[in-house]
Coordinates of C-alpha atoms in Angstrom, one line a residue:
Chain D
G1 CA 0.1 -0.3 -0.1
E2 CA 1.1 3.8 -0.1
N3 CA 3.2 5.2 2.2
V4 CA 3.6 9.1 3.0
E5 CA 6.7 10.5 4.8
Q6 CA 7.1 13.6 6.0
H7 CA 9.7 16.2 7.5
P8 CA 10.8 17.8 9.4
S9 CA 8.7 16.7 12.3
T10 CA 8.7 20.3 13.7
L11 CA 9.8 23.4 12.2
S12 CA 10.6 27.1 14.0
V13 CA 10.7 30.1 12.1
Q14 CA 10.9 33.5 12.7
E15 CA 7.9 35.8 11.3
G16 CA 8.3 37.0 7.7
D17 CA 10.6 33.7 6.9
S18 CA 9.3 31.2 4.4
A19 CA 8.8 27.4 5.6
V20 CA 9.2 24.8 3.5
I21 CA 7.6 21.2 4.4
K22 CA 8.4 17.7 2.7
C23 CA 6.7 14.6 1.8
T24 CA 7.5 11.6 0.0
Y25 CA 5.4 8.9 -1.4
S26 CA 5.7 5.5 -2.6
D27 CA 3.0 4.3 -4.8
S28 CA 3.5 6.1 -8.1
A29 CA 0.1 5.7 -9.1
S30 CA -1.1 8.5 -6.7
N31 CA -3.0 11.4 -8.2
Y32 CA -3.9 13.5 -5.7
F33 CA -1.8 15.4 -3.3
P34 CA -3.8 17.9 -0.5
W35 CA -2.4 19.5 2.5
Y36 CA -4.4 19.6 6.0
K37 CA -3.4 22.4 8.9
Q38 CA -4.7 21.2 12.2
E39 CA -4.3 23.6 14.8
L40 CA -4.2 22.6 18.5
G41 CA -7.6 20.6 19.7
K42 CA -9.3 21.2 16.2
R43 CA -9.8 19.7 13.1
P44 CA -7.8 19.3 10.1
Q45 CA -8.6 21.7 7.1
L46 CA -7.5 21.5 3.7
I47 CA -5.6 24.5 3.1
I48 CA -4.2 23.4 -0.6
D49 CA -4.5 20.4 -3.1
I50 CA -2.7 19.6 -6.3
R51 CA -3.3 16.9 -8.9
S52 CA -0.9 15.0 -10.3
N53 CA -1.1 17.0 -14.0
V54 CA -0.4 19.9 -12.4
G55 CA 3.8 20.7 -11.3
E56 CA 2.5 23.5 -9.2
K57 CA 0.1 25.4 -7.2
K58 CA -0.4 28.8 -5.8
D59 CA -2.7 30.4 -3.6
Q60 CA -1.7 33.8 -2.2
R61 CA 1.1 33.1 0.4
I62 CA 0.8 28.9 0.1
A63 CA 2.6 27.0 -2.5
V64 CA 2.5 23.0 -3.4
T65 CA 5.2 21.6 -6.0
L66 CA 4.9 17.8 -7.1
N67 CA 7.7 16.0 -8.8
K68 CA 6.2 12.9 -10.0
T69 CA 9.3 11.5 -11.3
A70 CA 10.8 11.9 -7.8
K71 CA 7.4 11.0 -5.8
H72 CA 7.5 14.3 -3.8
F73 CA 5.9 17.2 -3.0
S74 CA 6.2 20.1 -1.0
L75 CA 4.7 22.6 0.7
H76 CA 5.8 26.1 0.8
I77 CA 4.7 29.1 3.0
T78 CA 5.9 32.6 2.3
E79 CA 6.1 35.8 5.0
T80 CA 4.9 33.3 7.6
Q81 CA 2.8 34.3 10.4
P82 CA 2.2 33.5 14.0
E83 CA -1.2 32.4 13.3
D84 CA 0.6 30.0 10.6
S85 CA 1.4 28.0 13.5
A86 CA 0.1 24.5 13.6
V87 CA 0.7 21.2 12.1
Y88 CA 0.5 20.7 8.6
F89 CA -0.3 17.1 7.2
C90 CA 0.7 15.9 3.7
A91 CA -1.5 13.2 2.2
A92 CA -1.3 10.7 -1.0
S93 CA -4.2 9.3 -2.5
I94 CA -4.9 6.8 -5.5
G95 CA -8.6 7.9 -7.3
F96 CA -8.9 11.5 -4.8
Q97 CA -10.4 9.0 -1.7
K98 CA -8.2 7.1 0.2
L99 CA -6.2 9.6 1.4
V100 CA -2.9 8.4 3.6
F101 CA -1.5 10.9 5.8
G102 CA 2.1 11.7 6.7
T103 CA 3.2 11.9 10.0
G104 CA 3.0 15.8 10.2
T105 CA 5.0 18.7 10.8
R106 CA 4.7 21.0 13.9
L107 CA 5.3 24.6 12.2
L108 CA 6.2 27.5 15.1
V109 CA 6.7 30.7 13.6
S110 CA 7.7 33.4 16.5
P111 CA 6.7 36.8 16.3
Chain H
E1 CA -23.0 25.6 5.4
A2 CA -23.0 23.8 9.0
G3 CA -20.2 21.6 9.6
V4 CA -19.8 17.6 10.3
V5 CA -21.2 17.0 13.9
Q6 CA -19.7 14.4 16.3
S7 CA -20.6 13.4 19.4
P8 CA -19.5 12.9 22.1
R9 CA -16.5 15.3 22.0
Y10 CA -14.8 13.4 24.8
K11 CA -15.1 10.0 26.6
I12 CA -13.2 8.0 29.2
I13 CA -14.1 4.7 29.4
E14 CA -12.7 1.3 31.4
K15 CA -11.2 -1.1 29.1
K16 CA -13.3 -3.9 28.4
Q17 CA -16.3 -1.4 28.3
P18 CA -18.5 -0.9 25.0
V19 CA -17.9 2.8 23.5
A20 CA -20.1 4.4 20.6
F21 CA -18.9 7.5 18.6
W22 CA -22.0 9.1 16.4
C23 CA -21.3 11.4 13.2
N24 CA -23.7 13.4 11.3
P25 CA -22.0 14.6 7.9
I26 CA -22.7 17.5 5.9
S27 CA -26.0 17.7 4.4
G28 CA -25.9 16.2 0.8
H29 CA -22.5 14.9 0.9
N30 CA -22.5 11.3 -0.1
T31 CA -19.5 10.2 1.2
L32 CA -18.6 9.6 4.9
Y33 CA -15.3 8.5 6.6
W34 CA -14.0 7.7 10.2
Y35 CA -10.4 8.2 10.9
R36 CA -8.5 7.3 14.0
Q37 CA -5.5 9.6 14.9
N38 CA -3.0 8.6 17.3
L39 CA -1.2 11.3 19.6
G40 CA 1.5 13.1 17.2
Q41 CA 0.6 10.9 14.0
G42 CA -1.7 12.0 10.8
P43 CA -5.2 10.4 10.4
E44 CA -5.4 6.8 9.5
L45 CA -8.5 5.7 7.7
L46 CA -10.7 2.9 9.1
I47 CA -14.0 2.8 7.1
R48 CA -15.3 4.8 4.0
Y49 CA -19.0 4.8 3.1
E50 CA -20.6 5.7 0.0
N51 CA -24.2 6.5 0.8
E52 CA -24.9 3.7 3.3
E53 CA -22.6 0.9 1.7
A54 CA -19.2 0.6 3.2
V55 CA -16.7 0.4 0.4
D56 CA -13.2 0.0 1.7
D57 CA -13.2 -1.3 5.5
S58 CA -9.9 -3.1 4.7
Q59 CA -8.3 -1.2 7.8
L60 CA -11.1 -1.6 10.5
P61 CA -10.3 -3.9 13.4
K62 CA -13.3 -5.7 12.7
D63 CA -12.9 -8.5 15.7
R64 CA -13.8 -5.1 17.8
F65 CA -14.8 -2.4 15.8
S66 CA -18.2 -2.2 14.1
A67 CA -19.9 0.8 12.1
E68 CA -22.8 1.5 10.6
R69 CA -24.7 4.2 8.4
L70 CA -28.2 3.7 8.3
K71 CA -30.5 5.5 5.6
G72 CA -26.6 6.9 4.1
V73 CA -26.9 10.0 6.4
D74 CA -25.6 9.8 9.8
S75 CA -23.1 7.0 11.0
T76 CA -22.3 5.4 14.2
L77 CA -18.7 3.9 14.9
K78 CA -18.6 1.0 17.7
I79 CA -15.6 -0.6 19.8
Q80 CA -16.4 -3.6 21.8
P81 CA -14.6 -4.1 24.1
A82 CA -12.3 -1.4 24.1
E83 CA -8.7 -2.1 24.9
L84 CA -5.9 1.0 25.9
G85 CA -4.8 0.7 22.7
D86 CA -7.8 2.3 21.2
S87 CA -6.9 5.8 23.2
A88 CA -6.9 8.3 20.1
V89 CA -9.3 11.0 18.6
Y90 CA -11.9 9.5 16.2
L91 CA -12.4 11.7 13.2
C92 CA -15.6 11.7 11.1
A93 CA -15.3 13.5 7.3
S94 CA -17.7 13.5 4.4
S95 CA -17.2 14.6 0.6
D96 CA -19.4 15.3 -2.1
N97 CA -17.6 13.8 -4.6
D98 CA -19.9 15.1 -7.4
R99 CA -18.5 18.2 -6.5
T100 CA -14.9 18.2 -5.0
Y101 CA -12.9 15.6 -3.3
E102 CA -12.3 18.0 -0.3
Q103 CA -12.7 16.0 3.1
Y104 CA -14.7 18.0 5.5
F105 CA -13.6 17.2 9.4
G106 CA -15.7 17.0 12.2
P107 CA -13.9 18.1 15.5
G108 CA -13.6 14.7 16.5
T109 CA -14.1 12.6 19.7
R110 CA -11.4 11.9 22.1
L111 CA -11.2 8.4 23.8
T112 CA -9.5 7.6 26.6
V113 CA -9.3 4.0 27.6
T114 CA -8.2 3.3 31.2

């Protein structure tokens, strides 16, 4: 089955810096890669996703890149703000519905 | 629109006792998911329903876990008997696959087995 590895497990940055979180997946048939943000004690919420026919997608300060050959994808957050502090999960799926999540990255943005 | 509703939010039980979790998905969402999230880990899929049919229950520990989704709306996940290792957050999610594949998560039920 699919296996998703995520790193780093923790990431501390200063406000205004950029943050990059990387994930690798094992199954080359995976075609959908969402990213979820989970604040402490709250539900995971989708922040951006990308499909395998696209190499990059951007939404304001957030972007995701996908390298199908290497089977890895990354989340980029620019101009980080304290409210970006949360745990971020990547996921991969074959057919959009069976998500396999990574282990999460705890992002801390210091003022 | 109202989000995914789950109850209870917290549950503490002794091992070997039964426990049940309830989920009400977003209105009109035909797909419902149950996940388990262990501390410091990502959610792991337990079961997926398309309307009232369980289409993927390959990761559901069927010796002690059961689920149902009567009438294709609300769903219940049950554990009987509970074990210490079942302590986790149980998340319900739903999606409307006719429009988007985004999964909307509920607030979860935090289960503690003592």
